[in-house]
PDB file of C-alpha atoms and ligand atoms in Angstrom:
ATOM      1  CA  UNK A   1     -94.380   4.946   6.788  1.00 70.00           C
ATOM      2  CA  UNK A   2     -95.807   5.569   9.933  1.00 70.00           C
ATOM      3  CA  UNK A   3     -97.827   8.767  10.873  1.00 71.00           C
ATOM      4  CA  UNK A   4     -95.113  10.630  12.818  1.00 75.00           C
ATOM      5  CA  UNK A   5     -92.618  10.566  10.003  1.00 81.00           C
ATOM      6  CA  UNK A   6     -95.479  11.591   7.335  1.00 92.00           C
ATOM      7  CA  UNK A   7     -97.364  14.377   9.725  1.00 93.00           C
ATOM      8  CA  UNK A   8     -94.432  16.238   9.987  1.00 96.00           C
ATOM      9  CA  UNK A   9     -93.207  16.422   6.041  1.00 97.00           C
ATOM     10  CA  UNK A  10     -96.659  16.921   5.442  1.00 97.00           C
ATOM     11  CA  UNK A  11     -97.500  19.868   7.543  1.00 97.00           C
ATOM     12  CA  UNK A  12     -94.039  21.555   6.856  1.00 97.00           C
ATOM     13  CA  UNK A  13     -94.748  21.289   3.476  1.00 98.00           C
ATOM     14  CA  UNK A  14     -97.843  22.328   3.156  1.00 98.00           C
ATOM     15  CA  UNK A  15     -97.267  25.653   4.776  1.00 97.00           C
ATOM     16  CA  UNK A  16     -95.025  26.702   2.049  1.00 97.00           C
ATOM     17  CA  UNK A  17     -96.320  25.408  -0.760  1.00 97.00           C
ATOM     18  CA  UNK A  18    -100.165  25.615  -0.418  1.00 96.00           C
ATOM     19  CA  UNK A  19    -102.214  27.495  -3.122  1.00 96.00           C
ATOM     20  CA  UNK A  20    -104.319  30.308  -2.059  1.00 95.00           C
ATOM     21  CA  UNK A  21    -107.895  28.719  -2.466  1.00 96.00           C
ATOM     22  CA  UNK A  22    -111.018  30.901  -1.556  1.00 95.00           C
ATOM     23  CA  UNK A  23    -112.045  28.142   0.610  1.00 95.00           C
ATOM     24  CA  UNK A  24    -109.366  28.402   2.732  1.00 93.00           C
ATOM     25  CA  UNK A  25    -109.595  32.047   3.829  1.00 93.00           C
ATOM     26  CA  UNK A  26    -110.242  32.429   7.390  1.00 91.00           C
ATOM     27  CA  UNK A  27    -113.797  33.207   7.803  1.00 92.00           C
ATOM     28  CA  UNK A  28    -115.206  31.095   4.515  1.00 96.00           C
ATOM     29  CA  UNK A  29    -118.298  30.487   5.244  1.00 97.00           C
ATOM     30  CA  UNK A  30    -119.433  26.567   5.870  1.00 98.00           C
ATOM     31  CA  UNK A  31    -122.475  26.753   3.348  1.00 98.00           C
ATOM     32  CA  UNK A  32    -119.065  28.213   1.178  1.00 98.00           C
ATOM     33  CA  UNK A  33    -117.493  24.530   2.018  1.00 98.00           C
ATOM     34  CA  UNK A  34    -120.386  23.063   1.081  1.00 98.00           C
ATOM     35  CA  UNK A  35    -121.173  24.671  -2.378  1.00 98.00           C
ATOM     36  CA  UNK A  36    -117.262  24.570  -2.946  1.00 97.00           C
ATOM     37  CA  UNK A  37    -116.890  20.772  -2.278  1.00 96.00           C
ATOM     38  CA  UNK A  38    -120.326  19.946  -4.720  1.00 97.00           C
ATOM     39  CA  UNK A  39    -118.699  21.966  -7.551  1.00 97.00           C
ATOM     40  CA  UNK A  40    -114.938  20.170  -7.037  1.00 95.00           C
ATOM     41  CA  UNK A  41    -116.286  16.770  -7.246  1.00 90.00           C
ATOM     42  CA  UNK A  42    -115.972  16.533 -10.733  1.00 86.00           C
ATOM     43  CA  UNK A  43    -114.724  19.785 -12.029  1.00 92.00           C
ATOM     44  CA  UNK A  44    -111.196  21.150 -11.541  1.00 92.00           C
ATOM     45  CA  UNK A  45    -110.863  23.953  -9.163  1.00 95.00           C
ATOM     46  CA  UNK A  46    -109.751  26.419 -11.952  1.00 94.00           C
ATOM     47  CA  UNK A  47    -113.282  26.611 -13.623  1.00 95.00           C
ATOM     48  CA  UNK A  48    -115.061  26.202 -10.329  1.00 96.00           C
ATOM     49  CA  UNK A  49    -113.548  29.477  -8.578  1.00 96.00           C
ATOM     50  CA  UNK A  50    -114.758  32.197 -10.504  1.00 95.00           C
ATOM     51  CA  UNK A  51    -118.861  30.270 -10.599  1.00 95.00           C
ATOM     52  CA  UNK A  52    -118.153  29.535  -6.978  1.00 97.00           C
ATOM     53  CA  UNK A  53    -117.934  33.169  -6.336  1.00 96.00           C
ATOM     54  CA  UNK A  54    -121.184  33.978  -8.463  1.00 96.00           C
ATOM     55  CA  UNK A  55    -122.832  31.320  -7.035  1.00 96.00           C
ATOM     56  CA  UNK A  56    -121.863  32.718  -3.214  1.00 97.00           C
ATOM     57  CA  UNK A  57    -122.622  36.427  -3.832  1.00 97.00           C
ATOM     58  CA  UNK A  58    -126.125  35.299  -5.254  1.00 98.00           C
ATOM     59  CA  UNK A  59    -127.254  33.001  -2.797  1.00 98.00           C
ATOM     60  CA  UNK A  60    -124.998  33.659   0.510  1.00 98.00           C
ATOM     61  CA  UNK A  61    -127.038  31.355   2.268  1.00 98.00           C
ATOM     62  CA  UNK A  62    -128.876  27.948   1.782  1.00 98.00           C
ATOM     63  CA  UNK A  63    -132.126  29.783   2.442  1.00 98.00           C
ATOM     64  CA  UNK A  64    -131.331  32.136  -0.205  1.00 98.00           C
ATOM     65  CA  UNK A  65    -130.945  29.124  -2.710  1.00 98.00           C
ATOM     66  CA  UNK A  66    -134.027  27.385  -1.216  1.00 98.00           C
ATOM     67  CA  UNK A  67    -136.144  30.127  -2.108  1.00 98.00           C
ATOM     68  CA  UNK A  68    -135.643  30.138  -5.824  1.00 98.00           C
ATOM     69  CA  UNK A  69    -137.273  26.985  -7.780  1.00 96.00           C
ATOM     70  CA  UNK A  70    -133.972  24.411  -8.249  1.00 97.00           C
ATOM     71  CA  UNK A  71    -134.191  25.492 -12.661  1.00 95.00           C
ATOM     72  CA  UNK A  72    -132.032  28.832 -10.886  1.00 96.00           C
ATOM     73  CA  UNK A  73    -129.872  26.337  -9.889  1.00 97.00           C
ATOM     74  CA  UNK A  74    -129.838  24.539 -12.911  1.00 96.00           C
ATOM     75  CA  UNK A  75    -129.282  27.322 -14.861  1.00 95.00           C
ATOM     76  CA  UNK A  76    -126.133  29.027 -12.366  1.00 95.00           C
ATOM     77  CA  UNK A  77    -124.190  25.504 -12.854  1.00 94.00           C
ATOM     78  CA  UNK A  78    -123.601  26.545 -16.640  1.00 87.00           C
ATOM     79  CA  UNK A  79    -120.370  24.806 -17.847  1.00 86.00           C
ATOM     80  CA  UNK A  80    -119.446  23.219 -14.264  1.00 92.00           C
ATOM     81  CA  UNK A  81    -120.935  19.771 -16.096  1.00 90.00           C
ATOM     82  CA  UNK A  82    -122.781  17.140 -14.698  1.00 92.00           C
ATOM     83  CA  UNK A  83    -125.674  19.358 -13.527  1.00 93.00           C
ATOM     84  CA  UNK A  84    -127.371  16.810 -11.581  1.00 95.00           C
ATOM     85  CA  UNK A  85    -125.421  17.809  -8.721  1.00 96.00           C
ATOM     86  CA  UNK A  86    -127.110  21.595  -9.294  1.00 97.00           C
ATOM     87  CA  UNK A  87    -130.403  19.881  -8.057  1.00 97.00           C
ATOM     88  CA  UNK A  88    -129.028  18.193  -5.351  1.00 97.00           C
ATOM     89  CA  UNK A  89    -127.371  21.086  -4.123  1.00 98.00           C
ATOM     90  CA  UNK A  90    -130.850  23.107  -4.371  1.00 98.00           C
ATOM     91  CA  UNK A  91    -132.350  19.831  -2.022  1.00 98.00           C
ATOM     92  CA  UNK A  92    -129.619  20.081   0.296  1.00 98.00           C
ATOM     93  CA  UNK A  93    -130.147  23.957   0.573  1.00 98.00           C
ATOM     94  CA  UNK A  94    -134.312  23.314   0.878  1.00 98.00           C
ATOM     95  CA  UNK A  95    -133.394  20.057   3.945  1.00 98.00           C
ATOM     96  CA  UNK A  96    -130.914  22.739   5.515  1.00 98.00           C
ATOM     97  CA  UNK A  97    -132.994  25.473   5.838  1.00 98.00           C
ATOM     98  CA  UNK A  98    -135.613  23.187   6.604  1.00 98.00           C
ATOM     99  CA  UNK A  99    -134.423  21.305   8.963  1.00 97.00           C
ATOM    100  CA  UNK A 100    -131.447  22.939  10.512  1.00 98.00           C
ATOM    101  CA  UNK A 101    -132.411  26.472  10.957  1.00 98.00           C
ATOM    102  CA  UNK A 102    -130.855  27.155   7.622  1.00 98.00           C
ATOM    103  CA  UNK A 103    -127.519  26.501   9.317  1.00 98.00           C
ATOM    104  CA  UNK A 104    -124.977  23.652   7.580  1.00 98.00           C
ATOM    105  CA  UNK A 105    -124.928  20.714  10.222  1.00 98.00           C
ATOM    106  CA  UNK A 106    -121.482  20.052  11.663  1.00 96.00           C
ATOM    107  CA  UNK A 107    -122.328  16.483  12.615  1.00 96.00           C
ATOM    108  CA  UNK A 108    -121.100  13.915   9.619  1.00 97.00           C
ATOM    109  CA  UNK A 109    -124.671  12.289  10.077  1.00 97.00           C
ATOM    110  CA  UNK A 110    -126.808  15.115   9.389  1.00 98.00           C
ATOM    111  CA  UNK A 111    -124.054  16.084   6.887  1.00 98.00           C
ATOM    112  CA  UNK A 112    -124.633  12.637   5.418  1.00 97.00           C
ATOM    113  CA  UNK A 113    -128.283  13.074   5.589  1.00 98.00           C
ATOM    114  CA  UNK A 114    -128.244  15.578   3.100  1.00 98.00           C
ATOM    115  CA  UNK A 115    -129.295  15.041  -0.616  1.00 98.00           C
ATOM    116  CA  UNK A 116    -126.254  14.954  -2.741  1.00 96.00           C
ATOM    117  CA  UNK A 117    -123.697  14.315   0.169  1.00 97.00           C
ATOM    118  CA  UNK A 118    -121.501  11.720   0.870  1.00 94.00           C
ATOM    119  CA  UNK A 119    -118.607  10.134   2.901  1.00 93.00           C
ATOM    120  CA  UNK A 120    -116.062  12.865   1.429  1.00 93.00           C
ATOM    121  CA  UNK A 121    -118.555  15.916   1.242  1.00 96.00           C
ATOM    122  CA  UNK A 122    -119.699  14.912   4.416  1.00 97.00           C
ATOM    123  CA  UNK A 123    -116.190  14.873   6.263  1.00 96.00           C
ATOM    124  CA  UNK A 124    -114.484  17.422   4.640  1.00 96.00           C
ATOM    125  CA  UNK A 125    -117.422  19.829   5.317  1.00 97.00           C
ATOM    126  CA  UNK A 126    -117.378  18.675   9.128  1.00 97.00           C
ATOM    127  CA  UNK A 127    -113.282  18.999   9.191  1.00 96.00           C
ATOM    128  CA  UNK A 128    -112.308  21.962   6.946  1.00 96.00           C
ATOM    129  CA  UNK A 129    -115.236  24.234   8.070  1.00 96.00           C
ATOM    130  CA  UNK A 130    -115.616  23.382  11.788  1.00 96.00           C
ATOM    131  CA  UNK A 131    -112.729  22.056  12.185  1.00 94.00           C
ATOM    132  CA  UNK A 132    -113.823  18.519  13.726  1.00 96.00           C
ATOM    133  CA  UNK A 133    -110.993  15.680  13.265  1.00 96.00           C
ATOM    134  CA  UNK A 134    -112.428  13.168  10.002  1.00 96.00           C
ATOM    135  CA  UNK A 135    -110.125  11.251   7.514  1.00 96.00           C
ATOM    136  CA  UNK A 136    -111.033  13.318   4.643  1.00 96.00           C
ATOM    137  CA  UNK A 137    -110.269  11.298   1.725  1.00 95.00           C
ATOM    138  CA  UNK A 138    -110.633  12.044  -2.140  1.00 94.00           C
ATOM    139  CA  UNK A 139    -108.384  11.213  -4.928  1.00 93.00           C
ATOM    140  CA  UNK A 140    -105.342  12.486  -4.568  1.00 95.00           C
ATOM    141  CA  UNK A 141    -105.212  11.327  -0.843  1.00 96.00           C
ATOM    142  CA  UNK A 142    -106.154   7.888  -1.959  1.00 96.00           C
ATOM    143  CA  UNK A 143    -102.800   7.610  -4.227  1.00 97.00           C
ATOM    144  CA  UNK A 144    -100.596   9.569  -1.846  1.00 97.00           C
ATOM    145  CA  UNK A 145    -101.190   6.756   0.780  1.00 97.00           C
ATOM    146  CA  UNK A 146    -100.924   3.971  -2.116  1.00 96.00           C
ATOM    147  CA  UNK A 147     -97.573   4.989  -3.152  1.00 97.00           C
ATOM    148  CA  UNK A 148     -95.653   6.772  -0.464  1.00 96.00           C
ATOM    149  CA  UNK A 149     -97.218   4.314   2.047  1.00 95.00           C
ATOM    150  CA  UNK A 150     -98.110   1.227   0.449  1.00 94.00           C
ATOM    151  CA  UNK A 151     -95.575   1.430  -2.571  1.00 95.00           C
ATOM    152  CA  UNK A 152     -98.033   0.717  -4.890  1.00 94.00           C
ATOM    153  CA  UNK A 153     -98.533   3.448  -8.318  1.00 95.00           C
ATOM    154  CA  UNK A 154    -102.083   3.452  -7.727  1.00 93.00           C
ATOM    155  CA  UNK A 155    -104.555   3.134  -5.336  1.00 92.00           C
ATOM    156  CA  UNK A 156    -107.203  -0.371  -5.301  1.00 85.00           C
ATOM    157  CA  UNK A 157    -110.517   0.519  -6.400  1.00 84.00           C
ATOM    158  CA  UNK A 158    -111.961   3.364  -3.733  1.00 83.00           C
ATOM    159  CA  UNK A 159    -114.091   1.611  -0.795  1.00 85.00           C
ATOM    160  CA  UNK A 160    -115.150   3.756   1.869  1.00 83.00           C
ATOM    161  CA  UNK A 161    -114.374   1.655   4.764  1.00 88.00           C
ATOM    162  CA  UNK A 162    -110.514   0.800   3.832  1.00 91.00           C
ATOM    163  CA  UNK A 163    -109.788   4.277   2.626  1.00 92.00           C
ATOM    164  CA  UNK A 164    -110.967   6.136   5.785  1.00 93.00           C
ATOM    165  CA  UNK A 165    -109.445   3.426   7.919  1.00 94.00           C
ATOM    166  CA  UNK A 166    -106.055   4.471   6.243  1.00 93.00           C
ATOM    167  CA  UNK A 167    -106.158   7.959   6.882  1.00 95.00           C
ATOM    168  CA  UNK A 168    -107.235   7.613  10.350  1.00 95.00           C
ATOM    169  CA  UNK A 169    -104.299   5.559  11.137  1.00 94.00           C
ATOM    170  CA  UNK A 170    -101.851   8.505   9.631  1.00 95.00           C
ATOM    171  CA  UNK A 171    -103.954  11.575  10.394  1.00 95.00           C
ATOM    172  CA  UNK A 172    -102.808  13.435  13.220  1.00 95.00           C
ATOM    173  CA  UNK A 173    -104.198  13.704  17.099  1.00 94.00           C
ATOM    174  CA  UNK A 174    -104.105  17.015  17.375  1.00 95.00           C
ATOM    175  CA  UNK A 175    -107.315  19.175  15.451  1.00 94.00           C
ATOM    176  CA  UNK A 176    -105.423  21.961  14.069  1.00 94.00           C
ATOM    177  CA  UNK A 177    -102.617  19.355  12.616  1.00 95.00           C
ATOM    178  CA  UNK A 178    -105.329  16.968  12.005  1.00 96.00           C
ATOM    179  CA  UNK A 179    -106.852  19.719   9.384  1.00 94.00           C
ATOM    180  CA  UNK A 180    -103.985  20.958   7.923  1.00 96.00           C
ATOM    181  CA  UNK A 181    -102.248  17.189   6.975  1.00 97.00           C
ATOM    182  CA  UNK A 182    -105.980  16.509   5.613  1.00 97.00           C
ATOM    183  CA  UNK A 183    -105.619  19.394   3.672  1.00 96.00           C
ATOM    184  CA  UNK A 184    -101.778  18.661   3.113  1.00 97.00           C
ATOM    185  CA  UNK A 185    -102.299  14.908   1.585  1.00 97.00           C
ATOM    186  CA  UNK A 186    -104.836  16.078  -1.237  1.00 96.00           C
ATOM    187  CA  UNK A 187    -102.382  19.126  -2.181  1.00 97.00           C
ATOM    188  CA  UNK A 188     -99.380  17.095  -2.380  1.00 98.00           C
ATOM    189  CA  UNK A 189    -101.669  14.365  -4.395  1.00 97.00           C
ATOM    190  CA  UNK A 190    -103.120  17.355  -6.492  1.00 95.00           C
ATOM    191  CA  UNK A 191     -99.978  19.507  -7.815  1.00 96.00           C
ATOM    192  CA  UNK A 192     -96.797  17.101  -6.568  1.00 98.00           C
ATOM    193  CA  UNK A 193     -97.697  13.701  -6.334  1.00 98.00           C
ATOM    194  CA  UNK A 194     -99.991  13.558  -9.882  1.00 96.00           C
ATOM    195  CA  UNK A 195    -101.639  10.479 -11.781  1.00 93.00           C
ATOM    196  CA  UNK A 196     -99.473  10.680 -14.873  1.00 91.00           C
ATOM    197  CA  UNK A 197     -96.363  12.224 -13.743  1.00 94.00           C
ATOM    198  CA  UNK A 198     -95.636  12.801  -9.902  1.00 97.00           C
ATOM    199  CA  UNK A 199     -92.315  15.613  -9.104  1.00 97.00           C
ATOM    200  CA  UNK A 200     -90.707  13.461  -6.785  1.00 98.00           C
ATOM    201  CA  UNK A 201     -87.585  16.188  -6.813  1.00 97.00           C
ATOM    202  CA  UNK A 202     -90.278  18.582  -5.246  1.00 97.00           C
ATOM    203  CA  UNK A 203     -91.858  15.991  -3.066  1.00 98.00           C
ATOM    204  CA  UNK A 204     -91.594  16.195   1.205  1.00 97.00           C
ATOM    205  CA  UNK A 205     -91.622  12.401   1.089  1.00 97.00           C
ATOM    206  CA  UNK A 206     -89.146  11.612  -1.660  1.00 96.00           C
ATOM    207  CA  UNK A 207     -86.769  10.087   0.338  1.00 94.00           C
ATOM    208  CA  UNK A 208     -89.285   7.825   2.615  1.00 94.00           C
ATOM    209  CA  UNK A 209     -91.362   7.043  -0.261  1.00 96.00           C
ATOM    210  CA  UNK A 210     -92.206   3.157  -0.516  1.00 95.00           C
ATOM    211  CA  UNK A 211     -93.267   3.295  -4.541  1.00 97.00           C
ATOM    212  CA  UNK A 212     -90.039   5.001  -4.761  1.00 97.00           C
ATOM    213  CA  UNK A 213     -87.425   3.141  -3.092  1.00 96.00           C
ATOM    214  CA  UNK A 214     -89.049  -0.194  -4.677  1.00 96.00           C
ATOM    215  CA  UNK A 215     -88.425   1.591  -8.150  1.00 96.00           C
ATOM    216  CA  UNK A 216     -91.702   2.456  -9.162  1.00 96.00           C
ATOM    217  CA  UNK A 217     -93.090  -1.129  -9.871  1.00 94.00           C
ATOM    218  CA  UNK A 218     -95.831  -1.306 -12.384  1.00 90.00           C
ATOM    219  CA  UNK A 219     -99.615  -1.759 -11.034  1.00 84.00           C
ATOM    220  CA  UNK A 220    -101.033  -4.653 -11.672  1.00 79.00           C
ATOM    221  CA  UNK A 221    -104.608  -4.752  -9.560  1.00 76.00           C
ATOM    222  CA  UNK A 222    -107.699  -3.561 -10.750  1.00 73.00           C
ATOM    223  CA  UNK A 223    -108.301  -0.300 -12.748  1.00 70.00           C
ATOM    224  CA  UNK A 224    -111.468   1.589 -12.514  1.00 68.00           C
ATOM    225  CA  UNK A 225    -113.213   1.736 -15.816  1.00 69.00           C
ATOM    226  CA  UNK A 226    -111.840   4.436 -18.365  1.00 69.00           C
ATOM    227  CA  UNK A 227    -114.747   7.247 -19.039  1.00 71.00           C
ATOM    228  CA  UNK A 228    -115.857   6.963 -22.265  1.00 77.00           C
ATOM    229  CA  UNK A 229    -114.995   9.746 -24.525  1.00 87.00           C
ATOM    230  CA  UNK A 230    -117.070  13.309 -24.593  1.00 86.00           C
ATOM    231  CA  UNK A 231    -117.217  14.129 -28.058  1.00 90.00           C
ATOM    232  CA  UNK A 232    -120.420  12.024 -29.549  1.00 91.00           C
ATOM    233  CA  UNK A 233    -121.212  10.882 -26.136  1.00 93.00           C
ATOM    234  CA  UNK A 234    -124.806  10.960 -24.792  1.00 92.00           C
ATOM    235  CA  UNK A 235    -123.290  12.774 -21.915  1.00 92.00           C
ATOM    236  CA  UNK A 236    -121.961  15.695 -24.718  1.00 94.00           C
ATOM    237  CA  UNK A 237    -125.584  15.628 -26.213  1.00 95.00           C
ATOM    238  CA  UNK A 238    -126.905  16.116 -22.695  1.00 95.00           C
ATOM    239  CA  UNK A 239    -124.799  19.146 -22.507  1.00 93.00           C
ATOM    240  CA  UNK A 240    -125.846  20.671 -25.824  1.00 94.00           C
ATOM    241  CA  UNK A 241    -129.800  20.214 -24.791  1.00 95.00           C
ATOM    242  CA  UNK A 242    -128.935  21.210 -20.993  1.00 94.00           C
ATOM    243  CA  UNK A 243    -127.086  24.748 -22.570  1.00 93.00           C
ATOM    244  CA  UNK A 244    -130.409  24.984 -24.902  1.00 93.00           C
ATOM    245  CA  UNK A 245    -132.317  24.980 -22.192  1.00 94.00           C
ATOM    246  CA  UNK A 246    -129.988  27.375 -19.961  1.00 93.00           C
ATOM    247  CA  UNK A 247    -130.036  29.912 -22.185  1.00 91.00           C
ATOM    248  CA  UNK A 248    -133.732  30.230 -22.865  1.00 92.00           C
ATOM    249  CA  UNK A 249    -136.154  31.948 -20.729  1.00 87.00           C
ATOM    250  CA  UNK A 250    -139.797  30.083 -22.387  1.00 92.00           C
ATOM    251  CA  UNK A 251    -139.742  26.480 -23.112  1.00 94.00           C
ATOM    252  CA  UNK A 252    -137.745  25.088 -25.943  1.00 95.00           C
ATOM    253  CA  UNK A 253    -139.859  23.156 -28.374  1.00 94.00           C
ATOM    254  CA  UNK A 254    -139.102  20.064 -30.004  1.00 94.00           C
ATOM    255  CA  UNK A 255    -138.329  21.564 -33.180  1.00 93.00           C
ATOM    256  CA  UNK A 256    -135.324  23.840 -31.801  1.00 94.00           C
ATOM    257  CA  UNK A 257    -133.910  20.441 -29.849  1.00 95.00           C
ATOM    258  CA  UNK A 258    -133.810  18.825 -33.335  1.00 94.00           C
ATOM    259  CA  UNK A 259    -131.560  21.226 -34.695  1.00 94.00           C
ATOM    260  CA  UNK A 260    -128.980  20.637 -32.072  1.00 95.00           C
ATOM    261  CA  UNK A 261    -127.909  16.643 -32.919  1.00 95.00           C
ATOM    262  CA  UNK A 262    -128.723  14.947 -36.031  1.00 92.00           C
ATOM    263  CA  UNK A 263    -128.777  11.439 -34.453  1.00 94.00           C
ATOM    264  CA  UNK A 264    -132.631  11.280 -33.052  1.00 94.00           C
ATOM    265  CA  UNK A 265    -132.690   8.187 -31.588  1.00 95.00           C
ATOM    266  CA  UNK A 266    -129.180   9.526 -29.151  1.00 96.00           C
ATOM    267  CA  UNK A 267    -131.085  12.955 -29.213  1.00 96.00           C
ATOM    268  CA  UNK A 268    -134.592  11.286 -27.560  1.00 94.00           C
ATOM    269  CA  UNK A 269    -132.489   9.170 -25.248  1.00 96.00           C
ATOM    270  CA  UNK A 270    -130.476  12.106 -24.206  1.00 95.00           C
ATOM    271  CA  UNK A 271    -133.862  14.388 -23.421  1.00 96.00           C
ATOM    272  CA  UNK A 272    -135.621  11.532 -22.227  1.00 95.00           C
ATOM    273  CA  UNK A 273    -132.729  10.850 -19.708  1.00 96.00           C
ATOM    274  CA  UNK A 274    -132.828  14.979 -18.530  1.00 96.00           C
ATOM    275  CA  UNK A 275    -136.228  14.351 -18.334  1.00 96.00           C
ATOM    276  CA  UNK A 276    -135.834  11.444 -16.027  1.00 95.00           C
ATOM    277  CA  UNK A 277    -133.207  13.249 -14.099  1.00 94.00           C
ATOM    278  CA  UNK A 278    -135.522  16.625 -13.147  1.00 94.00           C
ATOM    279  CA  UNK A 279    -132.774  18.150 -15.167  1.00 95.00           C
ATOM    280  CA  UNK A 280    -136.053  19.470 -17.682  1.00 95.00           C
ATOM    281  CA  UNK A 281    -139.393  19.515 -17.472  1.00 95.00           C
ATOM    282  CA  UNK A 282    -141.824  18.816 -20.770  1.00 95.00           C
ATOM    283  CA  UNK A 283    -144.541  20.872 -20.860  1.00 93.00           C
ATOM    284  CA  UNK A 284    -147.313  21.541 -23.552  1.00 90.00           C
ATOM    285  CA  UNK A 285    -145.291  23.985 -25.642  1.00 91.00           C
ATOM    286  CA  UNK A 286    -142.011  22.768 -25.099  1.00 94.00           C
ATOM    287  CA  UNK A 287    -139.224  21.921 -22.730  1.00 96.00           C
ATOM    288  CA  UNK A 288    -137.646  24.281 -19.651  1.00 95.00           C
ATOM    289  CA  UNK A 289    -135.667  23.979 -16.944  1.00 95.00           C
ATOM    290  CA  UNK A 290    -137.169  22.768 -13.355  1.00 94.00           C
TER     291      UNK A 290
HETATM  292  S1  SF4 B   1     -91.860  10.544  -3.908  1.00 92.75           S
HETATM  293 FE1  SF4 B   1     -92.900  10.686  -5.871  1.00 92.75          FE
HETATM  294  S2  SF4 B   1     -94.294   8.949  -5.938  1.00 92.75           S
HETATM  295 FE2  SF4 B   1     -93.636   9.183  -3.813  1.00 92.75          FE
HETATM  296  S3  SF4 B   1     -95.231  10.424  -2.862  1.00 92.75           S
HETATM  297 FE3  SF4 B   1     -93.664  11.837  -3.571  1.00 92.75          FE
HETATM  298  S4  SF4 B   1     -94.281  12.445  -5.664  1.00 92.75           S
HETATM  299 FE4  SF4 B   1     -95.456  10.653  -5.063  1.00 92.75          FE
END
């Protein structure tokens, strides 16, 4: 399918069926964007709205987060998970305000430059909050193109270079229509076109689709490793030490970190990992955030 028959579905579509996300208000700010994009990257949008809006009224600017040691940060993530990206956030605040007048670069490099950011961040911060024309590719973009335009049920294992080639070749000339089918792709991918069970009666590109008209063929390349499961995981052990430490407001000795897993040897990896991380800091009487 070529880019003038998707552009069109796409766009038509999307103004009538996109969700009302803060970050697409007119007027969101681009440090907004920024924050907003860190906190989607792994968490779904539901739980990230409401601490997105904390996060914004707290610290409406990157110097206002740059001033406050990064355990604020830390400590503001709460249930968002994987916290590291808490810290990098902080680091990309401090290099903003440091070396951009505390405004968010526009350019992808400087964008790129930034701890914590990468191809995605980097483009959909330069196209959704100045408006510049990127392929903006995550997820849900990645298997819209795979099956509508490739026919395939999933997409091959991400790689920068292929993926953004794709896009480019289907995203539109124009900027406005160039943001809006960016936007367009990953909303069809996120509530039409799903992993496990895609609405093809409510999708703009039913009748085009290539998975479609070859009858949904099985995929047989690659898969991408299955996460392991949460429950038992270092990773959940992480998060009972890392909500330990959130909570308190004077270090957290070793004593009160026993009581929260039985397993010491997973317990010590788990600390000594957060430790590793400059997710928590050891210090005479006991362990705190950064
Ligand atoms: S027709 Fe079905 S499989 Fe094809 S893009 Fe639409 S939702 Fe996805």
């Amino acid at each position: 399918m070529s880019s003038a028959q998707l552009s069109p579905r796409i766009l038509d579509w999307f103004a009538a069926n996109r969700r009302d996300l803060p970050w697409r208000e007119p007027g969101f700010p681009a440090w907004g964007t920024l924050v907003s994009e860190f906190m989607l990257q792994q968490t779904p949008v539901a739980r990230v709205i409401p601490r997105l809006a904390e996060w914004l009224e707290r610290w409406p600017t990157p110097a206002d987060l740059a001033s406050v040691p990064p355990g604020e940060a830390v400590r503001a993530w709460a249930n968002l998970g994987y916290p590291r990206r808490a810290l990098w956030l902080h680091a990309a605040a401090v290099e903003i305000t440091e070396r951009h007048g505390g405004v968010v670069p526009h350019d992808v490099d400087a964008l790129l430059a930034l701890t914590g950011v990468g191809d995605y961040t980097a483009r959909a911060v330069a196209a959704f909050a100045y408006g510049h024309r990127h392929p903006v590719v995550d997820t849900n973009t990645r298997r819209v193109i795979a099956r509508a335009v490739e026919g395939n049920a999933e997409p091959a294992p991400p790689s920068n270079v292929s993926d953004l080639a794709r896009m480019e070749r289907l995203l539109p000339d124009d900027l406005d229509e160039a943001h809006r089918f960016n936007a367009g792709m990953m909303e069809l991918g996120a509530i039409v076109c799903t992993a496990r069970s895609p609405r093809c009666d409510a999708c703009p590109l039913a009748d085009t689709c290539a998975w479609r008209q070859a009858g949904y063929p099985e995929y047989l390349g690659k898969r991408k490793a299955v996460q392991k499961k949460y429950e038992g995981s270092d990773r959940h052990v992480r998060g009972l030490i890392m909500a330990e430490l959130r909570a308190a407001h004077v270090p957290v000795t070793s004593a009160e970190i026993e009581t929260l897993w039985a397993d010491a040897t997973q317990r010590d990896r788990a600390l000594a990992g957060l430790v590793t991380d400059g997710l928590a800091v050891h210090r005479e009487t006991g362990y705190l955030l950064p």
